[in-house]
Coordinates of C-alpha atoms in Angstrom, one line a residue:
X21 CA 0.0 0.0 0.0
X22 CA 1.3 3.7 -0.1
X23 CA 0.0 7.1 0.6
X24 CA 0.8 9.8 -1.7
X25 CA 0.4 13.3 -0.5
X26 CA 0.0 16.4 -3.0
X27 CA 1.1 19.8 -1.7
X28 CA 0.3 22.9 -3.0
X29 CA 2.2 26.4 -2.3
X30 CA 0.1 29.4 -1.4
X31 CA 0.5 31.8 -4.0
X32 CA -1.3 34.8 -2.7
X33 CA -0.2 37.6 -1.3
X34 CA -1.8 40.7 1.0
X35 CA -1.2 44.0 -0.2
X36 CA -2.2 46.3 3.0
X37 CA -2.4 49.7 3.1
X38 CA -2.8 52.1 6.4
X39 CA -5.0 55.2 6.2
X40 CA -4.6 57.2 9.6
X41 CA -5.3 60.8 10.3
X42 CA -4.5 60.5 14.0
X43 CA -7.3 62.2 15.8
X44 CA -9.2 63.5 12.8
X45 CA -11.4 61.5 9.9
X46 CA -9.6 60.8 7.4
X47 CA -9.4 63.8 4.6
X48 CA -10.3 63.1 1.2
X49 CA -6.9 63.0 -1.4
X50 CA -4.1 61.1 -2.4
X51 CA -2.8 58.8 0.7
X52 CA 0.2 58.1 -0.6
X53 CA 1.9 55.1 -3.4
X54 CA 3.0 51.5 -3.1
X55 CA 5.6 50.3 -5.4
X56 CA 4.8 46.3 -6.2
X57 CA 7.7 43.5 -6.5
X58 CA 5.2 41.0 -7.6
X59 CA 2.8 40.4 -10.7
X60 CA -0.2 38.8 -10.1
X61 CA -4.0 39.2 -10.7
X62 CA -6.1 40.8 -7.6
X63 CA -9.1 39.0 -6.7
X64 CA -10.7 40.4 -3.5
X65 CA -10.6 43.8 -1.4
X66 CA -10.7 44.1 2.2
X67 CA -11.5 47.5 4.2
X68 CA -10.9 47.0 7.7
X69 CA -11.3 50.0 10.7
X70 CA -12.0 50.1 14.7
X71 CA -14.4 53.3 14.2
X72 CA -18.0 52.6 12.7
X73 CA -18.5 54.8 9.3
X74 CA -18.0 55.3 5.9
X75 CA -15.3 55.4 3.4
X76 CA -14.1 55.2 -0.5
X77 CA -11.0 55.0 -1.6
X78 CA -10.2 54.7 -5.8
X79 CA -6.6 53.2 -6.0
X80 CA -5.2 53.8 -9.2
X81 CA -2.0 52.8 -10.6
X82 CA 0.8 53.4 -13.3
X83 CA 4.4 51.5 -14.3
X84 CA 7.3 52.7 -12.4
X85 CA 8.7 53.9 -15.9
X86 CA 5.9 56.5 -15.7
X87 CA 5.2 57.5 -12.3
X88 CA 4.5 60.2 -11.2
X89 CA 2.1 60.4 -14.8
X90 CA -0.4 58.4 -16.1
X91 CA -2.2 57.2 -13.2
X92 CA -5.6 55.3 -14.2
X93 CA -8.1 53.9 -12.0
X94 CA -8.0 50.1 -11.1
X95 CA -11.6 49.9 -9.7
X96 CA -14.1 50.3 -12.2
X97 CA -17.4 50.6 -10.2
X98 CA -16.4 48.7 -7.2
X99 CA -14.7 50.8 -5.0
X100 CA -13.1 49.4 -1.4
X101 CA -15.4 51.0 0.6
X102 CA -17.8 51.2 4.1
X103 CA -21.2 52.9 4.9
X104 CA -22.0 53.0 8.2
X105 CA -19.4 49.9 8.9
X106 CA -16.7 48.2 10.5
X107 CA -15.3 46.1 7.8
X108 CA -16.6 45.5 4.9
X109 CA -15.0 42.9 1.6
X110 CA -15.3 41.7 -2.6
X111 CA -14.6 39.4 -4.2
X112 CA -16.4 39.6 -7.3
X113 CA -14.7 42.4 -9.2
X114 CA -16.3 42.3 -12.1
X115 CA -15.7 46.1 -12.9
X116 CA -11.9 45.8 -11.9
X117 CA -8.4 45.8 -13.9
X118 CA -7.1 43.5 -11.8
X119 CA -3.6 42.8 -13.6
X120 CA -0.9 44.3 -11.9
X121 CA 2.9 43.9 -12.5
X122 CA 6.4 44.1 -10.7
X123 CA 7.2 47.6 -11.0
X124 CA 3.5 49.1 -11.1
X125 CA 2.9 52.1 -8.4
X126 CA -0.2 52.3 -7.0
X127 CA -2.1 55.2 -5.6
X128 CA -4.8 55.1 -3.0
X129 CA -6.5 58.1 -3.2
X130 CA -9.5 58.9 -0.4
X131 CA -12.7 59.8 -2.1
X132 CA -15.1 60.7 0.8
X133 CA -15.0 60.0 4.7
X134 CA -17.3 60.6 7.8
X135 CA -16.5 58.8 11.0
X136 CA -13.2 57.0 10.1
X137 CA -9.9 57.6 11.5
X138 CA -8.2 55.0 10.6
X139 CA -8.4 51.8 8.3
X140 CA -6.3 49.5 6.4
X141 CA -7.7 48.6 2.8
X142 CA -6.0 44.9 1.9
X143 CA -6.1 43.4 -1.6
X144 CA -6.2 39.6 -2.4
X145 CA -3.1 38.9 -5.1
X146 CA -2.5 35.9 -6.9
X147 CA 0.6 35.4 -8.3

């Protein structure tokens, strides 16, 4: 007899990003960029924060070769976002670019806020 045993390696990653405005909500704007090392497709969003309210945030992205130009938005229609919650997730992004590349800079860029401080918005990669 014999047992045969099949492993598979993870291959995701988390892409996490921290929005904080200390004491205040968080102000609508550009947050800041995130330069990948890893190409992969994203396939869920996470929005995560300890205060209870409401958030968007477009992220946008270009290739390294052209930052800080031609940023173009990843989202579609879908953007991470919370009203009136917590935490909030999707994983059917069916209005998304969800290609991303080694090299590519993204943007997360608040869109409106009431009642968040803080959050962390996550997204799902496969590579």
């Amino acid at each position: 007899s014999g047992v045969a045993l099949v492993t598979t390696a993870d291959l995701t990653r988390t892409i996490a990003f921290i929005l904080d405005n200390g004491s205040q909500d968080i102000t609508v704007g550009s947050k800041g960029f995130l330069h990948l090392d890893v190409s992969g497709t994203i396939e869920s969003w996470a929005v995560l924060s300890e205060q209870t309210g409401s958030i968007a945030v477009d992220i946008q992205k270009t290739t390294y070769d052209d930052y800080p130009n031609n940023f173009t938005s990843m989202v579609g229609s879908e953007y991470p976002r919370m009203i009136s919650q917590s935490k909030n997730k999707d994983d059917n992004l069916t209005t998304w670019t969800k290609q991303v590349n080694a090299n590519d800079v993204l943007d997360f860029r608040v869109l409106s806020c009431s009642g968040i401080r803080k959050c962390t918005v996550t997204l799902k990669l496969k590579l």
